[in-house]
Short mmCIF file of C-alpha atoms in Angstrom, two decimals:
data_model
loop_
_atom_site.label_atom_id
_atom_site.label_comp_id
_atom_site.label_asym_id
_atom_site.label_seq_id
_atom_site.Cartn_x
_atom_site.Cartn_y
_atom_site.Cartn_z
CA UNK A 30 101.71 87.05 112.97
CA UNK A 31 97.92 87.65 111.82
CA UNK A 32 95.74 84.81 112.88
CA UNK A 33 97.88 84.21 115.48
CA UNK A 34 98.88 85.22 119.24
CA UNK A 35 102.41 86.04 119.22
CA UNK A 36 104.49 88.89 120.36
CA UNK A 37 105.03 89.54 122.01
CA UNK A 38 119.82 83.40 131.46
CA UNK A 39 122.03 85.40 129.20
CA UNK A 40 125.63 84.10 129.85
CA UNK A 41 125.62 81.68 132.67
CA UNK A 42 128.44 83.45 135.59
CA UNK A 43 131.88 81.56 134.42
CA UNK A 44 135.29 81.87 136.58
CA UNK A 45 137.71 83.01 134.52
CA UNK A 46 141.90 84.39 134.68
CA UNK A 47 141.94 88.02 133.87
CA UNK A 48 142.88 87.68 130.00
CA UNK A 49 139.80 85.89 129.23
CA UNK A 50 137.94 88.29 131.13
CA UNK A 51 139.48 91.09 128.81
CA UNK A 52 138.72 88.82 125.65
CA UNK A 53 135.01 88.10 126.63
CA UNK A 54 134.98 91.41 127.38
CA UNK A 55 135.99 92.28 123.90
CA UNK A 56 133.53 89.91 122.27
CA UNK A 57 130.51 90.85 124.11
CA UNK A 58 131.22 94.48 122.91
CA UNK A 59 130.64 93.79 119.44
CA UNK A 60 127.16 92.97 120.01
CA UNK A 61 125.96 96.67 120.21
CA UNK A 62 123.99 97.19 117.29
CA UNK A 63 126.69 99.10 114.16
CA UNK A 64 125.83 102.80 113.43
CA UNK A 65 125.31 101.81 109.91
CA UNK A 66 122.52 99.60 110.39
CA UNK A 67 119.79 99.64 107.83
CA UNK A 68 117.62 102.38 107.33
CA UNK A 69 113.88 101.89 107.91
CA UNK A 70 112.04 101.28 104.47
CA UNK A 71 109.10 103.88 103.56
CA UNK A 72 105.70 102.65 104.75
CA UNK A 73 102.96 103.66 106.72
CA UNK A 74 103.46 104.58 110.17
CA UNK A 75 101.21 103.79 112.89
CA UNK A 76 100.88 103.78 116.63
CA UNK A 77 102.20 99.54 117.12
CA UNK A 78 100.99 97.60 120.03
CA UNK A 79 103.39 96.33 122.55
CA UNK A 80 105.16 92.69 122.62
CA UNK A 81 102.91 90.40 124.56
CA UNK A 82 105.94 89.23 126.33
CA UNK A 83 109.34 91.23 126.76
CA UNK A 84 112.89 89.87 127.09
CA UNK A 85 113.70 88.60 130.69
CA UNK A 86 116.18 85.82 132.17
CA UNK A 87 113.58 83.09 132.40
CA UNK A 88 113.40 83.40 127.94
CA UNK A 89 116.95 81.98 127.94
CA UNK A 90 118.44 78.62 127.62
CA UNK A 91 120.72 78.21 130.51
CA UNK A 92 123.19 75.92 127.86
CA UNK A 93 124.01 78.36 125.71
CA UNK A 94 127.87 80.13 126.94
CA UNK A 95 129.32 81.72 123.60
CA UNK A 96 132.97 82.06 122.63
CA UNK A 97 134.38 84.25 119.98
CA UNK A 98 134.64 81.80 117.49
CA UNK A 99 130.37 80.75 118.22
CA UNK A 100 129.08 84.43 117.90
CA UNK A 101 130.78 84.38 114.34
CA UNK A 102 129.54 80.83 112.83
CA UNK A 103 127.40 80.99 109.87
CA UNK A 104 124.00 80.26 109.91
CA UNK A 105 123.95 78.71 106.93
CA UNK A 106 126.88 76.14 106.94
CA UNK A 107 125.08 72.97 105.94
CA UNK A 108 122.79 74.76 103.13
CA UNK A 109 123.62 73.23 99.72
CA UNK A 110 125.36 75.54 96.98
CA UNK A 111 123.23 74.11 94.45
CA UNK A 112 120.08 75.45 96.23
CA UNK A 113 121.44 78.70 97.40
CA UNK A 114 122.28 79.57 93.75
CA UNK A 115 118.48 79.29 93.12
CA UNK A 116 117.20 81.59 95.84
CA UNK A 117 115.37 84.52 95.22
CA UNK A 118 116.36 87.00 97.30
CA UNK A 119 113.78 90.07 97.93
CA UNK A 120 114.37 93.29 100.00
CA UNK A 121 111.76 95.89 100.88
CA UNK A 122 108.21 95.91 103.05
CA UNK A 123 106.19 93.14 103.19
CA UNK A 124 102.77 92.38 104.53
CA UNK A 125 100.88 89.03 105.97
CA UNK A 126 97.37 88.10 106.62
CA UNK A 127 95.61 85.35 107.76
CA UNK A 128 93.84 84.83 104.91
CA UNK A 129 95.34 85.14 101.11
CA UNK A 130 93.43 88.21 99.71
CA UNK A 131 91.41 87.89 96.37
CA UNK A 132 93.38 88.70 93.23
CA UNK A 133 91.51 92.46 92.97
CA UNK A 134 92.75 93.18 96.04
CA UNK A 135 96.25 91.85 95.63
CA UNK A 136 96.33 94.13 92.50
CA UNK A 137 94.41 97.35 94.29
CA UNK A 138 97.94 96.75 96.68
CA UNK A 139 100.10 97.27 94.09
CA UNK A 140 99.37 100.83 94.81
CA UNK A 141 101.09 100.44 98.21
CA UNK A 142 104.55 100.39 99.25
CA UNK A 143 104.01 96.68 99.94
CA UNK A 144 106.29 94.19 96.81
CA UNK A 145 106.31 91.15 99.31
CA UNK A 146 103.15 89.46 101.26
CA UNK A 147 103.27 86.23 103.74
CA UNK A 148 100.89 83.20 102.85
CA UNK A 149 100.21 80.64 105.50
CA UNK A 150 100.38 78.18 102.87
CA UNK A 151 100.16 74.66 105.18
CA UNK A 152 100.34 72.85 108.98
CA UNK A 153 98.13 71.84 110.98
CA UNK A 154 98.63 74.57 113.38
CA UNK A 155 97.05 77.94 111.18
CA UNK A 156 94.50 80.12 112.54
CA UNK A 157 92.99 80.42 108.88
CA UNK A 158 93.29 76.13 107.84
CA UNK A 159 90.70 76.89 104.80
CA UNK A 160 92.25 79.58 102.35
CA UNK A 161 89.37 80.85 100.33
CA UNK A 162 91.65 82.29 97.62
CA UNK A 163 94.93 80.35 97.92
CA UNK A 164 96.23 77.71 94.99
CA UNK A 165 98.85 77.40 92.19
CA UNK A 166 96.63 79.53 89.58
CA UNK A 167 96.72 82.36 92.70
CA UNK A 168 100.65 82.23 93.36
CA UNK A 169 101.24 82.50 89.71
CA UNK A 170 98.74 85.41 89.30
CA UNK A 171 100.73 87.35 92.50
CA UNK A 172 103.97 86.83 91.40
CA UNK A 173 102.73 87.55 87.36
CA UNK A 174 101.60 91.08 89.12
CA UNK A 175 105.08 90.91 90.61
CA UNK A 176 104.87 90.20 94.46
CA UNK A 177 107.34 88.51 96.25
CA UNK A 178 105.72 85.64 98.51
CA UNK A 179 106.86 84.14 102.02
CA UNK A 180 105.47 80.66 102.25
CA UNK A 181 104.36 80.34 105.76
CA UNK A 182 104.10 76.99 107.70
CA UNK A 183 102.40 76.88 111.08
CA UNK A 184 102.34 73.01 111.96
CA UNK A 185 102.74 71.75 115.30
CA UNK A 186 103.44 74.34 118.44
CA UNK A 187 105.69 73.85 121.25
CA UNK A 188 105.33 72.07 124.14
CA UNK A 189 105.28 75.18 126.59
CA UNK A 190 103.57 77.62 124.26
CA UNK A 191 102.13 80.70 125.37
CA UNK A 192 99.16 81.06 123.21
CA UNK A 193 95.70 78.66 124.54
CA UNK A 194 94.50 79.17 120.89
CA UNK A 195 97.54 77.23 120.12
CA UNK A 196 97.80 74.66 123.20
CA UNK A 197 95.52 72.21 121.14
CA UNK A 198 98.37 71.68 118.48
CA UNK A 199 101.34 70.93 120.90
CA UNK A 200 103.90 68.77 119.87
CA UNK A 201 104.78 65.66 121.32
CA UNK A 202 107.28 64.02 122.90
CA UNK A 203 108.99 62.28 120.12
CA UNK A 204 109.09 65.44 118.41
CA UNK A 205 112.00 65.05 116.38
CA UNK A 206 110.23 62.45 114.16
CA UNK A 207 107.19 64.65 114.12
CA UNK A 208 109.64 67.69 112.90
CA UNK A 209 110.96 65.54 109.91
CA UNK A 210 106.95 64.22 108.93
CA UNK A 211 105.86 68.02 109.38
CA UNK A 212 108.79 69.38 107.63
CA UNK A 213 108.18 66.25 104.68
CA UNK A 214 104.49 67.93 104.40
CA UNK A 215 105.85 70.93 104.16
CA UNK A 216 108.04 70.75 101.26
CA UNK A 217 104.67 68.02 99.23
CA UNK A 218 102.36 71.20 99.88
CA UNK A 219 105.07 74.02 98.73
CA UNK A 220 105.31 72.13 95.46
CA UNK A 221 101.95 71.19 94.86
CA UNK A 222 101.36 75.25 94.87
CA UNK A 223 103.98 75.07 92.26
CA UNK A 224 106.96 76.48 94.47
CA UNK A 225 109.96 75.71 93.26
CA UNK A 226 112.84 74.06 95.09
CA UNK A 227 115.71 76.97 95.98
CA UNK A 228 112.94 78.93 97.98
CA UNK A 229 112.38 79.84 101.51
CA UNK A 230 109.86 77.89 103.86
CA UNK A 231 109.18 79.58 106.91
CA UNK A 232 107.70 77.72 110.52
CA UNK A 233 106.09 79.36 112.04
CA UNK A 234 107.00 78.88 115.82
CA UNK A 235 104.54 80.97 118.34
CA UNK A 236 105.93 82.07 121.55
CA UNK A 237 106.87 80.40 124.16
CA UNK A 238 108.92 79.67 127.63
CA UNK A 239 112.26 78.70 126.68
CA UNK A 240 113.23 79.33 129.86
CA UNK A 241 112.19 75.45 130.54
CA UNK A 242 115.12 73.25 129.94
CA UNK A 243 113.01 70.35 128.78
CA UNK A 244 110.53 72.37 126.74
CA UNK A 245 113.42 73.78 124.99
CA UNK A 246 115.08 70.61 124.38
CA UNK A 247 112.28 68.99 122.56
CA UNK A 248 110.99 72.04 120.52
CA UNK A 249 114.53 72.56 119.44
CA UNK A 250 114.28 69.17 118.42
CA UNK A 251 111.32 69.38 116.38
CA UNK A 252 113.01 72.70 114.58
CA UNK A 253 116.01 70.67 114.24
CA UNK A 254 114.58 67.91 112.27
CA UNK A 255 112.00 70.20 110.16
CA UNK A 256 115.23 71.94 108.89
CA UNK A 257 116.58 69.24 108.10
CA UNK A 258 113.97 67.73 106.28
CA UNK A 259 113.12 70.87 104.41
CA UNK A 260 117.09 70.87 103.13
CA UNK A 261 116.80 67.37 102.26
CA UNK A 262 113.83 68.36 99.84
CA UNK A 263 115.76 71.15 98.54
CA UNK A 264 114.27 74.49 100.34
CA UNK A 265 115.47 76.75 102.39
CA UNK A 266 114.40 76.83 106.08
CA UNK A 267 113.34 79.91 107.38
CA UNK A 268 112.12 80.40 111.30
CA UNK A 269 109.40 82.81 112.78
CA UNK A 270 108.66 83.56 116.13
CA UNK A 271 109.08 86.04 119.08
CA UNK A 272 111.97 87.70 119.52
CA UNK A 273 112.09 87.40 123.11
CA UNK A 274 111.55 83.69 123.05
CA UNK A 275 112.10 81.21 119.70
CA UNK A 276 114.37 83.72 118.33
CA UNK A 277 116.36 84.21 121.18
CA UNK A 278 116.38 80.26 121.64
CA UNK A 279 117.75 80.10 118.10
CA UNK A 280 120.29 82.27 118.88
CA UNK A 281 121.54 80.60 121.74
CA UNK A 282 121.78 77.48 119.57
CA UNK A 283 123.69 78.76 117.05
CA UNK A 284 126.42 80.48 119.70
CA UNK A 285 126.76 76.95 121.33
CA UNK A 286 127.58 75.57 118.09
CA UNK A 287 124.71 73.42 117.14
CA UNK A 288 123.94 72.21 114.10
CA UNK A 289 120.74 72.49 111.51
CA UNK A 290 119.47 75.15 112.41
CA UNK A 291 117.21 77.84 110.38
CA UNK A 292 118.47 79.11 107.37
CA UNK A 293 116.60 82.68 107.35
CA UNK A 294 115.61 84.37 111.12
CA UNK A 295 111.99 86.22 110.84
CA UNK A 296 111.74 87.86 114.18
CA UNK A 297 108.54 89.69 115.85
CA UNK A 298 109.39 92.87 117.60
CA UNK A 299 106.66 94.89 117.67
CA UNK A 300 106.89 99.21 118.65
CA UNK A 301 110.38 99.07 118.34
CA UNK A 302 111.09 100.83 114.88
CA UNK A 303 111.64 98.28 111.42
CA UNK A 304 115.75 97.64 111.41
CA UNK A 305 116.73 94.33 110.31
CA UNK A 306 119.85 94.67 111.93
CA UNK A 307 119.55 96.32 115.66
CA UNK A 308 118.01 93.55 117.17
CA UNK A 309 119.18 93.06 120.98
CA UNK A 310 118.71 89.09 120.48
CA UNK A 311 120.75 88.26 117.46
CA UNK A 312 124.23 89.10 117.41
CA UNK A 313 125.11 91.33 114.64
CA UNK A 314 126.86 89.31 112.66
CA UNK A 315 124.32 86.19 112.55
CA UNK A 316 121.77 85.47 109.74
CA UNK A 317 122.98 87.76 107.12
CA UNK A 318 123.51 88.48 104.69
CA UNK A 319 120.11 88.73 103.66
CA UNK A 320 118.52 86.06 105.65
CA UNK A 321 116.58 88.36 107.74
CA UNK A 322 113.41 89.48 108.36
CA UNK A 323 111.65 91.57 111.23
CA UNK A 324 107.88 91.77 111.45
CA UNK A 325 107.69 95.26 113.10
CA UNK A 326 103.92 95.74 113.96
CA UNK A 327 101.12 93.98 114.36
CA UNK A 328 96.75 94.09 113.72
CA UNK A 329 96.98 96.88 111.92
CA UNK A 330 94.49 98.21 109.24
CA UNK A 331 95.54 99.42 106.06
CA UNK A 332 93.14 100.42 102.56
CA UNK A 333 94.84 100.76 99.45
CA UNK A 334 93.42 101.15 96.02
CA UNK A 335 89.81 100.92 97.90
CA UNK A 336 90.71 97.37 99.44
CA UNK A 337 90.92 96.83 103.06
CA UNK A 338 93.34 94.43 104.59
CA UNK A 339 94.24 93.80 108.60
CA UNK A 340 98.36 93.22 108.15
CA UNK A 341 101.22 92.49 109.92
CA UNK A 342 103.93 94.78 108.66
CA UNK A 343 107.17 93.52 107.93
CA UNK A 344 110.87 94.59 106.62
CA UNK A 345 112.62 92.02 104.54
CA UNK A 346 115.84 91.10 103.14
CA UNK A 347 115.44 87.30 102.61
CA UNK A 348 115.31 84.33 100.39
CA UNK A 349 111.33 84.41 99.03
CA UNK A 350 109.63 82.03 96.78
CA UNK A 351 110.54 80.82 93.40
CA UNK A 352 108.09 80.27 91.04
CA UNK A 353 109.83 79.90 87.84
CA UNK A 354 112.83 77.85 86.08
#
């Protein structure tokens, strides 16, 4: 994401009689991406840098072994009915920058074929920790002009994160207490902005080696607990980060059965087109419908209306925030 550095062993070898072969066979098959994946919405297109890091063995969690019945649990068993039926759900092109953009130049963007934009809204961990612009009288004004808004949460990083700029905000060991006091924050500064309980909260994650079992454990951990935490309060957890690392480590989770995990996957892929649903690390089936989100391209700058922005670009069909009764 702007302000920060990101972006950018599969199936552990298993003996196995000839049937299962056939029927592992069969599953892993359906994780080719469907011919009727989404189109890509209209926006601007521009030359995207690469991923800082591309998909390789050492990204995976080596506990992770899927069976059919794994690869087709929902994301979003444990989320409450009562807050799903207060979700706002937005689909279209989004935009996020470090820093919230004054009020002319949220309205000069209207001219764009931007409807959503990401605000880093809390943690301790943002590149951007004093928002010029940001409050409650700003988030009303955006969504009075009628944008959709990601609340974005970058609090404490993992363990083994790639990113120096980020190193200083590690998490610690007990990180599963530090998850639920970060993911307590979370929700206190969502609704002193005046954002409403049924939306989306997204951590922000940076990239980082999941490939190390313990590193893995204990940022898993920390996720674990900041879901939870955000549920309790009555929000739905969303999750950024790379696709070739927190993503994928999210993923793995899920196929192994594990519990609390994000509601809502916003994966980085940069220079490899907009589709929500062709991405190589989620199966096709997880985190949908609409819980998904795929930041596309990176540092890019954009001028609309005669206002100048430096944007992440992003496609969305996902739970946003809620504003009003």
């Amino acid at each position: 994401m702007r302000s920060l550095t990101s972006i950018r062993p599969w199936y552990l070898g298993i003996v196995t009689p000839p049937l299962a072969v056939a029927t592992t066979l069969a599953a892993l098959l359906t994780l080719s991406p469907p011919a009727s994946a989404a189109p890509a919405p209209d926006v601007p297109t521009v030359a995207a840098a690469p991923e800082a890091a591309s998909p390789s063995a050492s990204d995976a969690d080596a506990g992770a072994v899927p069976d059919a019945e794994a690869a087709a649990a929902p994301a979003d068993a444990v989320d409450s009915p009562a807050v799903l039926a207060r979700a706002v759900h937005f689909k279209g092109a989004a935009f996020d920058t470090c820093q919230a953009p004054p009020l002319a130049t949220m309205k000069a963007w209207r001219s764009s074929s931007y409807r959503g934009v990401g605000v880093y809204f809390a943690g301790r961990g943002r590149g951007c920790p004093n928002q010029l612009h940001l409050s409650r009288s700003w988030l009303a004004s955006v969504d009075g002009m009628g944008w959709r808004v990601l609340p974005i949460f970058v609090g404490s990083q993992s363990p083994c994160v790639r990113s120096e700029a980020k190193r200083k905000v590690r998490m610690g060991s007990n990180s599963a207490t530090q998850g639920r006091t970060e993911g307590r924050q979370a929700a206190e500064a969502a609704g002193r902005l005046g954002i409403r309980q049924g939306s989306a909260l997204y951590l922000d994650m940076e990239a980082y080696d999941a490939g190390n079992a313990g590193c893995a454990r204990t940022t898993l951990a920390f996720v674990r607990a900041w879901n939870r935490e955000v549920r309790g309060q009555g929000f739905l957890p969303g999750f950024y980060s790379s696709a070739a690392s927190g993503v994928r480590h999210m993923e793995q989770a899920r196929r192994a059965g594990q519990s609390d995990l994000p509601s809502v996957m916003w994966f980085a892929r940069w220079g490899s087109g907009s589709s929500l649903y062709g991405e190589p690390s989620l199966h096709t089936d997880a985190w949908r419908p609409h819980r998904r989100i795929h930041q596309y391209a990176g540092n890019v700058t954009e001028t609309h209306g005669g206002r100048r922005l430096v944007v992440d670009r992003n496609t969305v069909d996902a739970p946003v925030a809620r504003f009003r009764p």
